[in-house]
Coordinates of C-alpha atoms in Angstrom, one line a residue:
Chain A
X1 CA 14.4 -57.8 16.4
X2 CA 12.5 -60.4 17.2
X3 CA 15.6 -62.3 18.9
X4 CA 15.7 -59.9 21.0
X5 CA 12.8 -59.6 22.4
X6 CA 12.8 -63.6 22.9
X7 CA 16.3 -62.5 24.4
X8 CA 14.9 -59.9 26.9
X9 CA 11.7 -61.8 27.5
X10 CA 14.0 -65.0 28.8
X11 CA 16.3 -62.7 31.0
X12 CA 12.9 -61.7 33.0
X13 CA 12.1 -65.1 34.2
X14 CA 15.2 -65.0 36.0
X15 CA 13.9 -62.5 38.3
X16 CA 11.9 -65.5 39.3
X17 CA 14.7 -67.1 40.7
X18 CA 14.6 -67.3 44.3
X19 CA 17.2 -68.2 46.9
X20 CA 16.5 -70.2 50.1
X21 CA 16.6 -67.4 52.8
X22 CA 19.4 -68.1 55.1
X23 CA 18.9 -66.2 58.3
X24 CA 22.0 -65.9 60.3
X25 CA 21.4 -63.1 62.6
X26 CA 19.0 -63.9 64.5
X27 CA 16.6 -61.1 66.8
X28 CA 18.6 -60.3 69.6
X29 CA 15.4 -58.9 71.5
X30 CA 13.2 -61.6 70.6
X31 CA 11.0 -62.9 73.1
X32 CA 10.1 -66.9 72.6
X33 CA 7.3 -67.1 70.7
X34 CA 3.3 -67.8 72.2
X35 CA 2.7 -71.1 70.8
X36 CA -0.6 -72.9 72.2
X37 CA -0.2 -76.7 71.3
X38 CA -2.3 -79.7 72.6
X39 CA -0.2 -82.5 73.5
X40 CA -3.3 -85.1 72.8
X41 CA -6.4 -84.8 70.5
X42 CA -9.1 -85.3 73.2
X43 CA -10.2 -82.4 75.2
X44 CA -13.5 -81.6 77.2
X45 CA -16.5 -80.9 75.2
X46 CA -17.5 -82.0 71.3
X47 CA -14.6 -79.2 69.9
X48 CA -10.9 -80.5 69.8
X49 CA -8.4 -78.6 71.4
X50 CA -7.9 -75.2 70.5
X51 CA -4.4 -74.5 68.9
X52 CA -2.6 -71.6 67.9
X53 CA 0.4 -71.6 66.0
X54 CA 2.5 -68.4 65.3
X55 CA 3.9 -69.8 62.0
X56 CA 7.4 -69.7 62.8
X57 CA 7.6 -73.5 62.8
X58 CA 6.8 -73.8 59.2
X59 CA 9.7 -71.4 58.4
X60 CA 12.3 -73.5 60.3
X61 CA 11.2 -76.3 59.0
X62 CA 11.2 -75.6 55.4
X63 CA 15.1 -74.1 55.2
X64 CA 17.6 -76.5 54.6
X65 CA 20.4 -74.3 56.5
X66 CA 18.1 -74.5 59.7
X67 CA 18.1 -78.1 59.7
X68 CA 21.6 -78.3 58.7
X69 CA 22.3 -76.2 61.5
X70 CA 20.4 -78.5 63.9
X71 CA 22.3 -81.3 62.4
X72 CA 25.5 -80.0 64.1
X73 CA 23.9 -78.6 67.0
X74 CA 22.1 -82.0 67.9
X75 CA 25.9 -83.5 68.0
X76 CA 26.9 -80.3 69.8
X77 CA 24.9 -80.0 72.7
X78 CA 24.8 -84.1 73.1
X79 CA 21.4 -85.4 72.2
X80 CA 22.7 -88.1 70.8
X81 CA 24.1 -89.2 74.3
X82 CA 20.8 -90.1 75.0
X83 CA 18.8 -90.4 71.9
X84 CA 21.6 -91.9 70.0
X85 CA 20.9 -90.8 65.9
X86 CA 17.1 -90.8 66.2
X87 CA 17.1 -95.0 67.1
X88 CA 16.7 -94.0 70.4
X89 CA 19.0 -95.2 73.6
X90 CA 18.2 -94.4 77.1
X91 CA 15.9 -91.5 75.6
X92 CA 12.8 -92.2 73.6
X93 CA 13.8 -92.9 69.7
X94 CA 13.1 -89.8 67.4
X95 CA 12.5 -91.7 64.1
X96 CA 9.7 -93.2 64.5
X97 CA 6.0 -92.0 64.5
X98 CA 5.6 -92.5 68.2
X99 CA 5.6 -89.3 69.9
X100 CA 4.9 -89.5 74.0
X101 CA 4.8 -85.2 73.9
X102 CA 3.5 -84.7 70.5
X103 CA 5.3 -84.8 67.1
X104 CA 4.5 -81.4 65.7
X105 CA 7.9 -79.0 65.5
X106 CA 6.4 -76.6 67.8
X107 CA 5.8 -79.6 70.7
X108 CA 9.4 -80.7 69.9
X109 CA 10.5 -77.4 70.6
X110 CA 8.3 -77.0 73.6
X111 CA 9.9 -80.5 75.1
X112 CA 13.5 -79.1 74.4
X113 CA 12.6 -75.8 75.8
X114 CA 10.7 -77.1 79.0
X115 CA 12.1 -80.8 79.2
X116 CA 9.8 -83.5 80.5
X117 CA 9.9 -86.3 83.1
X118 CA 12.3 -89.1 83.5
X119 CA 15.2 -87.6 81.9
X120 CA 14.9 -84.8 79.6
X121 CA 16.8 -81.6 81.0
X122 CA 15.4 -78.3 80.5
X123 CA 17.7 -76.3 77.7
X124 CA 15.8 -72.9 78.9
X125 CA 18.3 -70.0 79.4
X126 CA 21.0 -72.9 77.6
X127 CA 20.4 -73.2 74.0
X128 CA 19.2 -69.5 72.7
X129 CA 15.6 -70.0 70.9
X130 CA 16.8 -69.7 67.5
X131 CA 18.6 -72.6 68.1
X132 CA 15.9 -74.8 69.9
X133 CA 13.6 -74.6 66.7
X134 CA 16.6 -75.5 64.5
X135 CA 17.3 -78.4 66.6
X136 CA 14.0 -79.4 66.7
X137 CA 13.6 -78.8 62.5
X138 CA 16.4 -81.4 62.5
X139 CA 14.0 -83.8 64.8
X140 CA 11.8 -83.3 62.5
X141 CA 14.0 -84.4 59.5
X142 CA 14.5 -87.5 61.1
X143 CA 11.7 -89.3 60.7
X144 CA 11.6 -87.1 56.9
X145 CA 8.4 -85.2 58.1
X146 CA 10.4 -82.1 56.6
X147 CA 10.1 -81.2 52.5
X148 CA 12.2 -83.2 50.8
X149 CA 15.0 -80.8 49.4
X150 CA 14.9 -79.3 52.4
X151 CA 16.3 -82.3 54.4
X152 CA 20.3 -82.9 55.3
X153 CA 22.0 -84.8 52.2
X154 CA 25.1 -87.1 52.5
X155 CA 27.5 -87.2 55.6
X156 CA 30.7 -86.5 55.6
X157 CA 31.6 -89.6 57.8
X158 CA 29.9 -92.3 59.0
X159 CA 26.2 -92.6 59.5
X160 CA 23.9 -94.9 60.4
X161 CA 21.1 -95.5 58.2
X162 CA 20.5 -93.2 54.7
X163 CA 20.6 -89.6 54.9
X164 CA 17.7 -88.1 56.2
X165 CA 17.1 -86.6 52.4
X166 CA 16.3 -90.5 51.1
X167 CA 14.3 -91.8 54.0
X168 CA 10.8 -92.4 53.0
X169 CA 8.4 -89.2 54.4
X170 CA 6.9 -90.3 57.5
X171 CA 3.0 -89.5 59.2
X172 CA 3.3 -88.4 63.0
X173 CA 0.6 -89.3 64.9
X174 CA -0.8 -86.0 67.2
X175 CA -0.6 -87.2 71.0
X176 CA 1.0 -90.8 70.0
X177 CA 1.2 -93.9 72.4
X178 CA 3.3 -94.3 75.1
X179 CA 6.0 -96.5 74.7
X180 CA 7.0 -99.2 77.3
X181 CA 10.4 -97.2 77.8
X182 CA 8.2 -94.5 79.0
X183 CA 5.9 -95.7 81.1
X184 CA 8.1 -96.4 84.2
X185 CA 10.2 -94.2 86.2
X186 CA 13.9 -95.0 85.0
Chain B
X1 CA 56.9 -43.5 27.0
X2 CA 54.5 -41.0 29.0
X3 CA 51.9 -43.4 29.8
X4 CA 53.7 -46.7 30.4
X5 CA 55.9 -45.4 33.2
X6 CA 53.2 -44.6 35.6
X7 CA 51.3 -47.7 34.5
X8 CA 54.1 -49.5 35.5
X9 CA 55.1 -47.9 38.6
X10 CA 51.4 -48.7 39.5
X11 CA 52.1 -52.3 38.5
X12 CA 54.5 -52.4 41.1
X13 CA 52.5 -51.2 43.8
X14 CA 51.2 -54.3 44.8
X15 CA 55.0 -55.6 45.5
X16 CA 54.6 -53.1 48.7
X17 CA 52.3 -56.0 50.2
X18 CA 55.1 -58.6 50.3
X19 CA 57.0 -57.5 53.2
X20 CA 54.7 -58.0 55.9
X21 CA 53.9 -60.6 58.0
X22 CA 51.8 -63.0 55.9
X23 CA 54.4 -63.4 52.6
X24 CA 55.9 -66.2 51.0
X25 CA 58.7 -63.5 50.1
X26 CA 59.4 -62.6 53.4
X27 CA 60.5 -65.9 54.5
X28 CA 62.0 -66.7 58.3
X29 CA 62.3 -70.4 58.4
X30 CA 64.0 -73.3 57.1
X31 CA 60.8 -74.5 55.1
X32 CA 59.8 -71.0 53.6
X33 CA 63.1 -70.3 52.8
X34 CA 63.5 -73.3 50.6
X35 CA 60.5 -72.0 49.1
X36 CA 61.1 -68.7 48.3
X37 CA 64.7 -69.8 46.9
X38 CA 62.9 -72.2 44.5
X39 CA 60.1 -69.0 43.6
X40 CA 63.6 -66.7 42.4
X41 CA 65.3 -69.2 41.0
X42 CA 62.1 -70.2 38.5
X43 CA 61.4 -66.6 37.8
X44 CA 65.1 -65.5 36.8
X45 CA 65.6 -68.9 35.0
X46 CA 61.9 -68.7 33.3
X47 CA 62.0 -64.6 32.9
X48 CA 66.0 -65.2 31.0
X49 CA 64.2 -67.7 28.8
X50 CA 61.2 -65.5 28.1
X51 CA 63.6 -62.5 27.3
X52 CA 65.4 -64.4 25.2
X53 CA 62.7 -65.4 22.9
X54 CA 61.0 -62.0 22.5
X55 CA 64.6 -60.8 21.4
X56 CA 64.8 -63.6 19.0
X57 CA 61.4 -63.2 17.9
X58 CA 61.9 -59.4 17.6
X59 CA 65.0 -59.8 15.4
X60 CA 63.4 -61.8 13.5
X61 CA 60.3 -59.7 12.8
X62 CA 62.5 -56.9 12.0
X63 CA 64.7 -58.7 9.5
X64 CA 62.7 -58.8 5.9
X65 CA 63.7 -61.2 3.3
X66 CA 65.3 -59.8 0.5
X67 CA 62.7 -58.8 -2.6
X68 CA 64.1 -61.1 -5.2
X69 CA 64.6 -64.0 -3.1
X70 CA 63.7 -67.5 -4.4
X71 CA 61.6 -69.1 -1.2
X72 CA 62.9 -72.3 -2.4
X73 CA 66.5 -72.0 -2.7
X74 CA 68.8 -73.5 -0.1
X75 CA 72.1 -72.9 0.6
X76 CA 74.4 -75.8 2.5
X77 CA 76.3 -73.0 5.0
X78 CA 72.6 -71.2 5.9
X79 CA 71.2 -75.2 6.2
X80 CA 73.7 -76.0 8.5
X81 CA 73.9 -72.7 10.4
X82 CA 70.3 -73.6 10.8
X83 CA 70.3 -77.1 12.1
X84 CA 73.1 -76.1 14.5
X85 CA 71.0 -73.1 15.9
X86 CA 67.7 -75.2 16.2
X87 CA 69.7 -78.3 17.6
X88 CA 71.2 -76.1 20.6
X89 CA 67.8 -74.4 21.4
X90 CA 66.0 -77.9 21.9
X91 CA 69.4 -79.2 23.9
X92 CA 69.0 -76.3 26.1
X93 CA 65.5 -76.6 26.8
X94 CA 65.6 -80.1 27.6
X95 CA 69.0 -79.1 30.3
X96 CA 66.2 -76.0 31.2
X97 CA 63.7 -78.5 32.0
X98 CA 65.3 -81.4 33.3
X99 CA 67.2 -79.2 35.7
X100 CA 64.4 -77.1 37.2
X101 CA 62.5 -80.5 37.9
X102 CA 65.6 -82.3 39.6
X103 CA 65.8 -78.9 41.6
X104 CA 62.1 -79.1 42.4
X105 CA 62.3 -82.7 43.6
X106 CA 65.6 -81.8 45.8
X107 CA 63.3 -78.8 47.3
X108 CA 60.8 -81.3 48.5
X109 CA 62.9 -83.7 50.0
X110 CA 64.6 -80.5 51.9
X111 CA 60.9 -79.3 52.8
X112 CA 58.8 -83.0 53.9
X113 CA 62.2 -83.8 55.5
X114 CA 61.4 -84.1 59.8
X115 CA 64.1 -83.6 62.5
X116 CA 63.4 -84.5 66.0
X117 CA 61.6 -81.6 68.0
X118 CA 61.1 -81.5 71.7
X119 CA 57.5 -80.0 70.5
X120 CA 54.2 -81.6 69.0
X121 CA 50.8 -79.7 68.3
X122 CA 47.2 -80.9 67.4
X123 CA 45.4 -78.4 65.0
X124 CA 42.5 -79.1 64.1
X125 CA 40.5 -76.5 61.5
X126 CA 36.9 -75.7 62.4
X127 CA 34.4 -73.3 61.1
X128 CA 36.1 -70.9 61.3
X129 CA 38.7 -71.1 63.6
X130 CA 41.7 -73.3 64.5
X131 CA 41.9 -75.1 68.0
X132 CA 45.5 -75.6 69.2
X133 CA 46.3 -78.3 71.7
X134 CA 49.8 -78.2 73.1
X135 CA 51.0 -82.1 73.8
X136 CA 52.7 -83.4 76.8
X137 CA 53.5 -86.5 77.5
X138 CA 52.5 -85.7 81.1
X139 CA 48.6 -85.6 80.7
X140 CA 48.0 -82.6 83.3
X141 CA 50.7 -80.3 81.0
X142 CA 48.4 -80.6 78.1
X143 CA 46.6 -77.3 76.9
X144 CA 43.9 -76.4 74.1
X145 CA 44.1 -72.5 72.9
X146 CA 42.9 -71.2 70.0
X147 CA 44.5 -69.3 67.0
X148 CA 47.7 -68.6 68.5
X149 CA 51.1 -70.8 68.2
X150 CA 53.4 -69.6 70.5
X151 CA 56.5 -71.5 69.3
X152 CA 60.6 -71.2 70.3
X153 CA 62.8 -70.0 68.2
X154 CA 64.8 -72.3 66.2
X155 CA 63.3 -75.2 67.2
X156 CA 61.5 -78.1 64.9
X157 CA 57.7 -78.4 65.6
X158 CA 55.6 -80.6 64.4
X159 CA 52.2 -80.0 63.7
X160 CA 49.6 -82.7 63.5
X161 CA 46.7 -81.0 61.2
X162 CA 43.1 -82.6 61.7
X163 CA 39.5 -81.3 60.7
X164 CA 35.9 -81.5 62.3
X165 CA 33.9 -80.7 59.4
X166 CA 35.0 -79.6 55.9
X167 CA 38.6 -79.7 54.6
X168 CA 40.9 -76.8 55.5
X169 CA 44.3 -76.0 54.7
X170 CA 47.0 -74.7 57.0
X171 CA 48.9 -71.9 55.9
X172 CA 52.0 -69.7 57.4
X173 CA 53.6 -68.1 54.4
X174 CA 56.7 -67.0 56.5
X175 CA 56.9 -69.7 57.7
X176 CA 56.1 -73.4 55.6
X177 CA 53.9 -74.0 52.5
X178 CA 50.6 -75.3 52.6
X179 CA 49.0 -78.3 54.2
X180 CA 45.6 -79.6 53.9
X181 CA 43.4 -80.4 57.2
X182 CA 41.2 -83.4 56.2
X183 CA 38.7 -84.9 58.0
X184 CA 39.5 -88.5 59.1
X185 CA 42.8 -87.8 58.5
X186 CA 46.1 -86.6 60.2
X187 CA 48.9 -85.0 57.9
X188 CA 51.9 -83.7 59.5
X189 CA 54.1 -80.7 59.0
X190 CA 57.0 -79.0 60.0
X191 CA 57.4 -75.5 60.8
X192 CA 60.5 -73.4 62.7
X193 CA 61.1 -70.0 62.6
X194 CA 64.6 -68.2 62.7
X195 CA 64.0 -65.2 63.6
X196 CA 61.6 -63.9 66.7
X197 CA 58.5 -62.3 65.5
X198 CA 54.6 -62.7 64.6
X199 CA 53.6 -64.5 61.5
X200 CA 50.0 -64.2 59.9
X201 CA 48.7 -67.6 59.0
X202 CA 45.5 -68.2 56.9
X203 CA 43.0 -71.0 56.0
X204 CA 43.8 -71.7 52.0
X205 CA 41.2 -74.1 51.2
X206 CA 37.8 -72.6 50.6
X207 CA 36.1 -73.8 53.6
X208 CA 32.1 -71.9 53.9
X209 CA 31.1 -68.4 54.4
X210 CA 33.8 -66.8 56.9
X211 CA 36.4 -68.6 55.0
X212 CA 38.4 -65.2 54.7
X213 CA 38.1 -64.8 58.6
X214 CA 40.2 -68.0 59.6
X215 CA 43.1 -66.5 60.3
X216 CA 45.7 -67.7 62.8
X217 CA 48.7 -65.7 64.2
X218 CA 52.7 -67.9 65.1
X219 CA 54.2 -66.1 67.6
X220 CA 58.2 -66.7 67.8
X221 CA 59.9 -66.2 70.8
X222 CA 62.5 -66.8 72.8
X223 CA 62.8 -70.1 74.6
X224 CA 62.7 -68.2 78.4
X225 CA 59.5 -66.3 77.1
X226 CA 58.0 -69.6 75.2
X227 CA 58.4 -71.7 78.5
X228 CA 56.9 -68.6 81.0
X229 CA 53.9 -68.3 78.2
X230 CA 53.0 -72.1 78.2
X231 CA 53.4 -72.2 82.1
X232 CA 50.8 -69.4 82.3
X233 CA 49.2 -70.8 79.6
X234 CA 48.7 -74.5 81.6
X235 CA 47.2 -72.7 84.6
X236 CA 43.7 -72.1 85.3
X237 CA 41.9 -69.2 85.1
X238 CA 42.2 -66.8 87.8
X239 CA 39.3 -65.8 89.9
X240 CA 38.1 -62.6 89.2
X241 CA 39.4 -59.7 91.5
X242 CA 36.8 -57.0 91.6
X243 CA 33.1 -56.6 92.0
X244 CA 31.9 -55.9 87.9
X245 CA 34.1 -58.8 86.7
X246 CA 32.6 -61.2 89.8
X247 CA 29.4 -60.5 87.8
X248 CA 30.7 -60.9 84.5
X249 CA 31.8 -64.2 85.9
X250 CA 28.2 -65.1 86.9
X251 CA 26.3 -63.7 83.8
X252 CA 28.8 -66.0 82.0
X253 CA 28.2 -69.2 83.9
X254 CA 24.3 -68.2 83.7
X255 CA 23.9 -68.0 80.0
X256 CA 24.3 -70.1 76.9
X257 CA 27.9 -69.2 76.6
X258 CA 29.0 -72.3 78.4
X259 CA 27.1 -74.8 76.3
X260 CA 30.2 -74.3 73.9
X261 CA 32.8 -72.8 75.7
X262 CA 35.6 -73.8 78.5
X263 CA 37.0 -71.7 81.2
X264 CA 39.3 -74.3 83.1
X265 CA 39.2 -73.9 87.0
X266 CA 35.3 -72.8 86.6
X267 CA 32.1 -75.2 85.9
X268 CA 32.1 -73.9 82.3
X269 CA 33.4 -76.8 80.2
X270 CA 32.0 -76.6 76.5
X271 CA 34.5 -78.1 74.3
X272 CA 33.2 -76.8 70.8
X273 CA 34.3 -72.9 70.9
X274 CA 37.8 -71.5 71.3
X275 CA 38.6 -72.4 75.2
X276 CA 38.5 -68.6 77.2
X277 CA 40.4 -69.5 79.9
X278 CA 43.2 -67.3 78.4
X279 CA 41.1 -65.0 76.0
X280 CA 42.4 -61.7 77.1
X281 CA 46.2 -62.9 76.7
X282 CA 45.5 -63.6 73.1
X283 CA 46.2 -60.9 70.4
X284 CA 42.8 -61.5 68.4
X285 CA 39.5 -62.4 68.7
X286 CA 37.2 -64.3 66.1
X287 CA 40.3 -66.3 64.9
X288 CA 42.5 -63.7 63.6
X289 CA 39.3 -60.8 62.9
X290 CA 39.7 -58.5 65.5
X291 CA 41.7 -57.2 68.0
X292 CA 41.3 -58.4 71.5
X293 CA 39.9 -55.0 73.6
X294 CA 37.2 -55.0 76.0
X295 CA 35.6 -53.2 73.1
X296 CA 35.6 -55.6 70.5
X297 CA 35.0 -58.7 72.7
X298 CA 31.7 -56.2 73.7
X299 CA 31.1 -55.9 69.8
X300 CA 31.6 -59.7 69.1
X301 CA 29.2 -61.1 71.7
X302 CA 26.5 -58.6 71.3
X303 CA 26.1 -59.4 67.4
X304 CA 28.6 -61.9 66.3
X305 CA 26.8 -61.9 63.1
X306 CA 28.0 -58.3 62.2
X307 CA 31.1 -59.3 62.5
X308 CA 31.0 -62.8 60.6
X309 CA 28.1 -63.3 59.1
X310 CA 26.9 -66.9 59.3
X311 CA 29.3 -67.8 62.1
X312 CA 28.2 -70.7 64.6
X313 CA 28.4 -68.4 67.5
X314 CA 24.7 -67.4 67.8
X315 CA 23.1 -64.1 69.5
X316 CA 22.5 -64.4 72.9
X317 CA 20.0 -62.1 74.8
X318 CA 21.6 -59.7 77.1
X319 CA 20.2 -57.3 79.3
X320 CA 22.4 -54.3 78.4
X321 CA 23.7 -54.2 81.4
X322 CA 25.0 -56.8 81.5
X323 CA 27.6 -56.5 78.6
X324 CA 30.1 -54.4 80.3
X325 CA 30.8 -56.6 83.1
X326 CA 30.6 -59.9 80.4
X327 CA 33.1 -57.9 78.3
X328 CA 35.7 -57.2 81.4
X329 CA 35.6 -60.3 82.6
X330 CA 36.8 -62.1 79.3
X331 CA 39.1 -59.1 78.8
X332 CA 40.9 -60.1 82.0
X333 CA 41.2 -63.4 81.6
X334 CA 45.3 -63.3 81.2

């Protein structure tokens, strides 16, 4: 008897078992989402910048299938062409911690979204928005400053560098320096 | 006797399914005929065998030793009768086996054998569709579709099978066996068909979510109607004639359907999605899912998610206005 109720207890704490959420379908009506992000720590006055996040960030960037998904989408739609895989080419390198328009997921998606001088197109109207934050989840994963078992495993072919899941977690710094690439008109 | 008959009339319900247009039994080429000669001769030969032993084993079941018998007496004439019996049944299971492998290894020469054809394609499986390229040794005759061969009858073509993800498997069962589509790879197969007609082909290595909806369709034809088909099919699109489709046209270029797809002969020029510039001459839409009408394509770009969950097509925002015209554009594209 009780063996049983060992037995029945034990088959409850499966209920506990939760699977990532994969979200295929995304809103159709959606609007994009009122992020208010500082590009730099200083602003007038002895408070910081005022920031309001709507969350949606965190979400992207804690599912493996987004990032996955970003994965392909960042060979898809040709970032590499420019940023090469995260080393950086004729666009600013995306492993490091040096972030000219701010590291945080929401600026990344704000840069994709908007583009920004000397070289980076606008994707508005392009990529739909659901796929801008994966995109920019798989930025993040880059430089590992994604959970770790969240983060793209193994390649199937050839890849520079360890998959993003072994790279060691990497700080961003909020606002970042400019890099010499950036600084002058190219 | 009452209740096995109608379980096995249902039993051979399912035999129904094997004369349409995606069965190994209903074989119209060279290939899948091999195949399905080698599938009856292995069931009559292995089914003759199987009788065979239940009989024996029957008989033998039935037959009781007599009461008084001594277990350990032996009788020369029963030894020998014995020895004889036992010595044939191993002989002819060894001619059984040894002649059903010999037959199998003749079967594969017949089927990896390649003849010249005037006709080479690229397939390459994708999630979850196939992409067909049409070579030419004249560059400007080459042609990418998607999920539908259009081959001539009687004629050899070769397919060269590649991947751009996971592994895949192409599959015609009227047609030719199986053949994997591995990345990094190229494997090659043959495939003709005899007889004109339209020949369901499937994906038959378990390749993600919409695995199930990776369907392709072989289309054989005559050799007039092949040659008008891949002359139509080398053009580019044609302009759009009336007003709504002009603005289909221009919601298309305007959204993100062009980041992935190619209409040749207008600026869109995406190479990772089926190429449209034929859409509406195709049979299917969503690789073999559902039928092309101005309907479905309607259904499949407003939520391509209810149709294949998971898919890498993603939702685009339309104004609802503006799905008609989208949908009567594609459709027209001939």
């Amino acid at each position: 008897m009780r063996q049983l109720l060992i037995l029945s207890l034990s088959v409850l704490a499966l209920a506990a078992c939760e699977r990532e959420d994969r979200e295929y379908r995304a809103n159709p009506v959606t609007s994009e989402t009122e992020e208010k992000i500082a590009l730099s720590p200083l602003s007038a006055g002895p408070s910081g910048p005022t920031e309001q996040r709507s969350g949606l960030g965190q979400q992207y960037e804690e599912n493996a299938y987004h990032i996955a998904q970003g994965k392909r989408l960042y060979i898809w739609f040709n970032c590499n062409g420019c940023h090469a895989h995260g080393g950086g080419d004729s666009g600013p390198p995306l492993l490091d911690d040096r972030w000219i328009y701010g590291g945080q997921i929401e600026n990344i998606v704000q840069t994709i979204r908007e583009g920004r001088p000397n070289g980076m197109p606008s994707f508005r109207g392009k990529v739909p928005d659901d796929q801008i934050w994966q995109i920019a989840a798989y930025v993040r994963s880059m430089g590992r400053n994604v959970p770790k078992p969240a983060a793209p495993g193994r390649n199937d072919d050839m890849h520079p560098g360890p998959a993003e899941q072994r790279r060691p977690p990497g700080e961003v710094m909020d606002g970042g320096q400019i890099p010499p690439a950036a600084q002058m008109p190219q | 006797m009452r209740r096995i008959a109608p379980a096995l009339l249902l039993l051979c319900l399912p035999l129904g399914g094997c004369q349409h247009w995606q069965s190994v039994l209903n074989a119209r080429g060279p290939a899948a005929s091999t195949l399905a000669h080698m599938f009856w001769i292995f069931v009559s030969v292995l089914a003759t065998v199987w009788v065979l032993t239940m009989i024996a084993l029957l008989l033998a079941l039935r037959r009781r030793r007599p009461e008084d018998a001594d277990p350990l007496a032996t009788n020369p004439t029963t030894e020998r009768r014995m020895t004889i019996t036992i010595s044939v049944a191993i002989g002819l299971t060894l001619l059984t086996v040894i002649s059903l492998t010999g037959l199998s290894y003749a079967a594969q020469k017949v089927l990896f054998a390649h003849k010249d054809g005037a006709l080479t394609l690229l397939v390459t499986g994708q999630q979850w569709w196939w992409k067909i390229t049409y070579e030419d040794s004249q560059p400007n005759r080459v042609f990418t579709t998607a999920n539908e061969i259009h081959i001539p009858v009687g004629e050899p073509v070769l397919i060269k099978l590649e991947s751009s993800d996971v592994i895949h498997s192409f599959w015609v069962p009227s047609l030719t066996g199986k053949m994997d589509a591995i990345t990094g790879r190229q494997n090659q197969i043959q495939i003709q068909a005899d007889r004109p007609g339209i020949y369901r082909g499937q994906c038959a290595e378990y390749c993600g979510l919409q695995h199930a909806h990776m369907g392709l369709i072989v289309v054989a034809e005559s050799k007039e109607d092949f040659e008008r088909w891949r002359e139509q099919q080398i053009s580019s699109a044609i302009p759009p004639g009336d007003e709504e489709r002009q603005r289909g046209m221009e919601i298309f270029m305007s959204k993100p359907c062009i980041m992935c797809h190619q209409i040749r002969g207008t600026d869109a020029g995406g190479k990772i999605a089926p190429d449209l510039t034929h859409v509406g001459s195709r049979r299917y839409i969503a690789a073999g899912t559902l039928e092309t009408t101005r309907g479905n394509i309607a259904a499949w770009i407003v939520d391509p998610h209810g149709v294949k969950p998971g898919v890498n097509m993603p939702t685009i925002q339309l104004e609802p206005d503006e799905v008609q015209p989208l949908a009567s554009y594609l459709e027209g594209l001939k």
